[in-house]
Amino acid sequence: MARSTPEIPNASMADIAFLLLTFFLVTTTINNDKGLSIGLPPPPDPNKNEEVKMQEKNIFKIQVNSSDALLVEGEPMEDVSGLKEMIIKFVKNKGVDPASSESPEKAIVSFKTDRGTSHKRFVEILDIIQGAYYDIYAEQAGVTNKEFREAASQLADPEKKAIYERGKKDYPMNISIAEPTKVGN
Amino acid sequence: MSKFKKKAEVKQEIPTSSMPDVVFMLLFFFMVTTEMRKSSIEVKQQIPKAAQLRKLERKTLVANLYIGQPTEAKFGTEEKIQANDAFISTEDIIRWVNEEKSKLAEAEREQLTIAIKGDKDAKRGIIADVETELRKGNARKVLYTAADNAGAKKN
């Protein structure tokens, strides 16, 4: 008995697929999980006096006030483009200039903001400080800044980990983000 | 005489028979990558820009905190912290951190990263308060979410 094989018309399949595709295209939000990563210090111990004396010359002071104005080492700064070079020079000083840092281990970049400082300004300055360190690391590891940062997020890979460790050697990222002052709120 | 013969007429049609396959492939890609947001974000979110971005190693180890002015006027103009689908106060952060940690496997709890998605106009004060609480709650890995501005400006 000859049986006619039933067929489903599939001319509209492409249309349906397009419709679904457009739906998912529109609703998809590619998660942006990128940013500036920092490690916070452990909580302050009330039993211990945390007062640590640091030599003034080993601290690179960056202050931002409530109206987002910048003070670098006591001097007001309008244009931030030279800040990164200043930090690199400070960290890599190694006692050459007696008024600057003694060694990369002792060098600390202190970043103090006000409660009224905008998050945008905070991220901008933190970006520059971290950029200075990443530039040093990348140079030491012999890769580009971008390659170094990529390696830093793939530490499971032994090859990447080697790059990361070679870059970070002798240069701890001493960024101190101080408790904000309370002038503006 | 002419060495170059005119080429034979070639059909100028693009084969479309594989188009549904291509479309389906795209479709599956977006179906898989789509994440339906469980909660809508009720605070302003204009993420600041930065160049020195780091990717997160493991997305499952991330908990998001959204900080900014509420988008709806009825919640006032003061900056608020949103975790999951509700506004929380700074005092609740330790509890929230512990909740997030309990969702993870024992060995991974210390690796929890808090992504602070701060609006660019958010003030440093509230974010610093959050940081203080995170230190107390022992969730010390923090990521300030930022958009990439590489190429836009060299610094």
Coordinates of C-alpha atoms in Angstrom, one line a residue:
Chain A
M1 CA 0.0 0.0 0.0
A2 CA 1.5 3.2 -1.1
R3 CA 1.5 5.7 1.6
S4 CA 2.0 9.3 0.8
T5 CA 4.7 10.7 3.1
P6 CA 3.3 13.7 5.0
E7 CA 5.5 16.7 4.7
I8 CA 5.7 19.8 6.9
P9 CA 6.1 22.9 5.0
N10 CA 9.4 24.4 6.1
A11 CA 9.6 27.5 4.1
S12 CA 8.7 29.6 7.1
M13 CA 11.3 27.9 9.3
A14 CA 13.9 30.6 8.5
D15 CA 11.3 33.3 9.5
I16 CA 10.7 31.6 12.8
A17 CA 14.3 31.2 13.5
F18 CA 14.9 34.9 12.7
L19 CA 12.2 35.9 15.0
L20 CA 13.7 33.9 17.9
L21 CA 17.1 35.1 17.0
T22 CA 16.0 38.8 17.1
F23 CA 14.3 38.2 20.5
F24 CA 17.5 36.7 22.0
L25 CA 19.7 39.4 20.4
V26 CA 17.6 42.1 22.0
T27 CA 17.3 40.5 25.5
T28 CA 20.9 39.4 25.8
T29 CA 23.1 41.4 28.0
I30 CA 26.6 40.4 27.8
N31 CA 27.7 40.6 31.4
N32 CA 30.4 43.1 31.9
D33 CA 32.5 41.6 34.7
K34 CA 35.5 43.6 34.2
G35 CA 37.0 46.2 36.5
L36 CA 39.7 47.3 38.8
S37 CA 40.5 44.6 41.3
I38 CA 41.9 45.4 44.7
G39 CA 42.3 43.5 47.9
L40 CA 41.0 45.2 51.0
P41 CA 43.1 45.1 54.2
P42 CA 42.0 42.9 57.1
P43 CA 39.6 44.5 59.6
P44 CA 41.3 46.8 62.1
D45 CA 42.1 45.0 65.4
P46 CA 40.7 47.1 68.3
N47 CA 43.3 45.6 70.7
K48 CA 46.2 46.7 68.6
N49 CA 47.4 50.1 67.9
E50 CA 47.8 50.1 64.2
E51 CA 49.9 53.2 64.2
V52 CA 52.9 52.4 62.0
K53 CA 55.5 55.0 61.4
M54 CA 56.5 55.3 57.8
Q55 CA 59.2 57.5 56.5
E56 CA 57.7 60.4 54.6
K57 CA 59.8 59.9 51.6
N58 CA 58.5 56.4 51.0
I59 CA 55.0 57.6 50.7
F60 CA 53.6 59.0 47.5
K61 CA 50.6 61.0 48.5
I62 CA 47.6 61.5 46.3
Q63 CA 44.6 63.3 47.7
V64 CA 41.3 64.2 46.1
N65 CA 38.8 66.5 47.8
S66 CA 35.0 66.7 47.7
S67 CA 35.0 68.7 44.5
D68 CA 37.2 66.1 42.7
A69 CA 40.3 68.4 42.8
L70 CA 43.6 66.6 42.9
L71 CA 46.6 67.1 45.2
V72 CA 49.7 65.1 44.4
E73 CA 52.6 65.3 46.9
G74 CA 51.1 68.5 48.3
E75 CA 50.9 70.2 44.9
P76 CA 47.6 70.8 43.1
M77 CA 47.4 69.0 39.8
E78 CA 45.0 69.8 37.0
D79 CA 46.2 67.5 34.2
V80 CA 46.5 63.8 35.2
S81 CA 48.4 62.7 32.1
G82 CA 51.8 63.0 33.9
L83 CA 50.7 61.3 37.1
K84 CA 51.5 57.7 35.9
E85 CA 55.1 58.6 35.0
M86 CA 55.5 60.2 38.4
I87 CA 54.4 57.1 40.2
I88 CA 56.6 54.8 38.1
K89 CA 59.5 57.1 38.8
F90 CA 58.7 57.1 42.5
V91 CA 58.4 53.3 42.8
K92 CA 61.5 52.5 40.7
N93 CA 63.6 55.1 42.5
K94 CA 65.5 52.6 44.7
G95 CA 67.2 55.3 46.7
V96 CA 68.7 57.2 43.8
D97 CA 66.9 60.4 44.7
P98 CA 67.2 60.7 48.5
A99 CA 63.9 62.5 48.7
S100 CA 62.0 59.7 46.9
S101 CA 61.4 56.0 47.8
E102 CA 64.2 53.8 49.2
S103 CA 63.1 50.6 47.5
P104 CA 60.0 49.2 45.7
E105 CA 59.1 47.2 48.7
K106 CA 59.0 50.2 50.9
A107 CA 57.3 52.5 48.4
I108 CA 53.7 53.1 49.2
V109 CA 51.2 55.0 47.1
S110 CA 48.7 56.5 49.4
F111 CA 45.4 57.5 47.9
K112 CA 43.1 59.5 50.1
T113 CA 39.7 60.7 49.1
D114 CA 36.9 62.6 50.7
R115 CA 33.4 61.3 51.3
G116 CA 32.2 63.7 48.7
T117 CA 34.6 62.5 46.0
S118 CA 32.7 61.0 43.1
H119 CA 33.2 57.4 42.2
K120 CA 34.1 58.3 38.7
R121 CA 37.1 60.4 39.9
F122 CA 38.1 57.6 42.4
V123 CA 38.1 55.0 39.6
E124 CA 40.0 57.3 37.3
I125 CA 42.8 57.9 39.8
L126 CA 42.9 54.3 40.9
D127 CA 43.2 53.3 37.3
I128 CA 46.2 55.5 36.9
I129 CA 47.9 54.1 40.0
Q130 CA 47.3 50.5 39.0
G131 CA 48.3 51.3 35.4
A132 CA 51.7 52.5 36.7
Y133 CA 52.2 49.2 38.5
Y134 CA 51.0 47.1 35.6
D135 CA 53.4 49.0 33.3
I136 CA 56.3 48.1 35.6
Y137 CA 55.2 44.5 35.8
A138 CA 54.7 44.2 32.1
E139 CA 58.1 45.6 31.4
Q140 CA 59.7 43.2 33.8
A141 CA 57.9 40.2 32.4
G142 CA 58.7 41.3 28.8
V143 CA 55.1 41.4 27.7
T144 CA 52.6 44.2 27.0
N145 CA 50.5 45.7 29.7
K146 CA 47.4 44.1 28.2
E147 CA 49.0 40.7 28.0
F148 CA 50.2 40.9 31.6
R149 CA 46.7 41.8 32.8
E150 CA 45.3 38.9 30.9
A151 CA 47.9 36.5 32.3
A152 CA 46.9 37.8 35.8
S153 CA 43.4 36.5 35.4
Q154 CA 44.4 33.1 34.2
L155 CA 46.6 31.9 36.9
A156 CA 45.5 28.3 36.5
D157 CA 47.6 28.2 33.4
P158 CA 51.2 27.5 34.5
E159 CA 52.7 29.5 31.6
K160 CA 50.6 32.5 32.5
K161 CA 51.4 32.2 36.1
A162 CA 55.1 32.3 35.3
I163 CA 54.6 35.6 33.5
Y164 CA 52.6 36.9 36.4
E165 CA 55.2 36.0 38.9
R166 CA 58.1 37.2 36.8
G167 CA 56.4 40.6 36.5
K168 CA 55.4 41.0 40.1
K169 CA 58.8 40.1 41.5
D170 CA 60.3 42.7 43.8
Y171 CA 57.5 45.1 43.2
P172 CA 54.6 44.6 45.6
M173 CA 51.5 46.7 44.7
N174 CA 51.5 48.9 47.8
I175 CA 48.4 51.0 47.2
S176 CA 46.9 52.3 50.4
I177 CA 43.4 53.5 50.1
A178 CA 42.8 55.6 53.2
E179 CA 39.5 56.1 55.0
P180 CA 37.9 59.1 53.4
T181 CA 37.8 62.5 55.1
K182 CA 34.5 64.0 56.1
V183 CA 34.5 67.4 54.6
G184 CA 31.8 67.1 52.0
N185 CA 29.0 64.5 51.9
Chain B
M1 CA 42.4 37.9 -31.8
S2 CA 41.3 38.6 -28.4
K3 CA 43.1 36.3 -25.9
F4 CA 40.8 37.1 -23.2
K5 CA 37.5 35.5 -23.8
K6 CA 34.5 36.8 -22.1
K7 CA 33.8 34.7 -19.2
A8 CA 30.7 32.7 -19.4
E9 CA 27.7 34.1 -17.7
V10 CA 27.9 33.2 -14.0
K11 CA 24.9 32.9 -11.9
Q12 CA 24.9 35.9 -9.6
E13 CA 23.0 34.2 -6.8
I14 CA 24.1 33.5 -3.3
P15 CA 23.1 30.1 -2.2
T16 CA 20.6 30.5 0.6
S17 CA 20.0 26.9 1.5
S18 CA 22.4 27.1 4.4
M19 CA 20.9 30.3 5.8
P20 CA 18.6 28.6 8.3
D21 CA 21.6 26.7 9.6
V22 CA 23.5 29.9 10.1
V23 CA 20.6 31.5 11.8
F24 CA 20.0 28.6 14.0
M25 CA 23.6 28.6 15.1
L26 CA 23.4 32.2 16.0
L27 CA 20.1 31.5 17.7
F28 CA 21.6 28.8 19.9
F29 CA 24.6 31.0 20.8
F30 CA 22.3 33.7 22.1
M31 CA 20.0 31.3 23.7
V32 CA 22.9 29.8 25.7
T33 CA 24.5 33.1 26.6
T34 CA 21.3 34.9 27.6
E35 CA 20.9 35.4 31.2
M36 CA 17.5 36.5 32.2
R37 CA 17.9 39.0 35.0
K38 CA 16.2 37.9 38.1
S39 CA 16.0 41.3 39.5
S40 CA 15.9 44.7 37.9
I41 CA 18.4 47.2 39.0
E42 CA 16.7 50.1 40.8
V43 CA 19.7 52.4 41.1
K44 CA 21.4 54.5 38.5
Q45 CA 24.1 52.6 36.7
Q46 CA 26.4 54.6 34.7
I47 CA 29.6 52.7 35.1
P48 CA 32.8 54.7 35.1
K49 CA 35.5 54.1 32.6
A50 CA 39.0 52.8 33.1
A51 CA 41.8 51.3 31.1
Q52 CA 43.6 48.9 33.4
L53 CA 40.8 46.3 33.6
R54 CA 41.1 42.8 34.9
K55 CA 38.8 40.0 34.0
L56 CA 37.4 37.9 36.7
E57 CA 38.7 34.4 36.9
R58 CA 35.5 32.7 37.9
K59 CA 32.1 34.2 37.4
T60 CA 30.4 32.0 39.9
L61 CA 32.5 33.5 42.7
V62 CA 31.1 36.9 42.2
A63 CA 28.5 38.8 44.1
N64 CA 27.2 42.1 42.9
L65 CA 26.5 45.2 44.8
Y66 CA 24.9 48.1 42.9
I67 CA 25.4 51.5 44.4
G68 CA 23.9 54.8 43.1
Q69 CA 20.9 57.1 43.3
P70 CA 17.6 55.3 43.0
T71 CA 16.0 55.5 39.6
E72 CA 12.6 56.0 40.9
A73 CA 11.9 59.3 42.7
K74 CA 9.8 57.6 45.4
F75 CA 12.9 56.2 46.9
G76 CA 14.4 59.6 47.4
T77 CA 17.6 61.0 46.0
E78 CA 20.0 59.5 48.6
E79 CA 22.4 56.9 47.2
K80 CA 21.4 53.4 48.0
I81 CA 22.9 50.0 47.9
Q82 CA 21.2 47.2 46.1
A83 CA 22.0 43.6 46.6
N84 CA 20.1 41.0 44.6
D85 CA 16.6 42.5 44.4
A86 CA 16.4 44.7 47.5
F87 CA 17.9 47.8 48.9
I88 CA 20.1 47.1 51.9
S89 CA 21.6 49.3 54.5
T90 CA 25.3 49.2 55.3
E91 CA 24.6 47.3 58.5
D92 CA 23.1 44.4 56.5
I93 CA 26.2 43.9 54.4
I94 CA 27.9 41.5 56.7
R95 CA 24.8 39.3 56.8
W96 CA 24.5 39.5 53.0
V97 CA 28.1 38.5 52.6
N98 CA 27.6 35.5 54.8
E99 CA 24.5 34.6 52.8
E100 CA 26.5 34.8 49.5
K101 CA 29.3 32.8 51.0
S102 CA 26.9 30.0 52.2
K103 CA 25.9 29.6 48.5
L104 CA 29.4 28.5 47.6
A105 CA 31.3 25.4 48.3
E106 CA 33.3 25.4 51.5
A107 CA 36.6 25.5 49.8
E108 CA 35.7 28.4 47.6
R109 CA 34.2 30.7 50.2
E110 CA 37.4 32.7 50.8
Q111 CA 37.6 33.4 47.1
L112 CA 34.3 35.3 46.9
T113 CA 34.8 38.6 45.0
I114 CA 32.4 41.5 45.5
A115 CA 31.8 43.5 42.4
I116 CA 31.0 47.0 43.3
K117 CA 29.0 48.4 40.5
G118 CA 29.0 52.0 41.5
D119 CA 27.4 54.8 39.5
K120 CA 29.9 57.3 38.3
D121 CA 28.2 60.0 40.3
A122 CA 28.0 58.0 43.5
K123 CA 29.9 59.5 46.3
R124 CA 33.0 57.9 47.8
G125 CA 31.4 58.1 51.3
I126 CA 28.9 55.4 50.9
I127 CA 31.3 53.2 49.0
A128 CA 33.9 53.5 51.7
D129 CA 31.3 52.5 54.3
V130 CA 30.6 49.4 52.2
E131 CA 34.3 48.6 52.1
T132 CA 34.6 48.9 55.8
E133 CA 31.7 46.5 56.2
L134 CA 33.2 44.1 53.7
R135 CA 36.5 44.1 55.6
K136 CA 34.5 43.2 58.8
G137 CA 32.6 40.5 56.9
N138 CA 35.9 39.1 55.6
A139 CA 35.1 39.5 51.9
R140 CA 38.2 41.4 51.0
K141 CA 38.4 40.8 47.3
V142 CA 36.8 43.7 45.6
L143 CA 36.3 44.6 42.0
Y144 CA 35.2 48.1 41.0
T145 CA 33.3 47.4 37.8
A146 CA 34.4 49.7 35.0
A147 CA 33.9 49.9 31.3
D148 CA 36.8 49.7 29.0
N149 CA 38.1 53.0 27.6
A150 CA 41.3 51.7 26.0
G151 CA 41.9 53.4 22.7
A152 CA 39.6 56.2 23.5
K153 CA 42.4 58.0 25.4
K154 CA 45.9 57.0 25.9
N155 CA 47.2 57.2 29.5

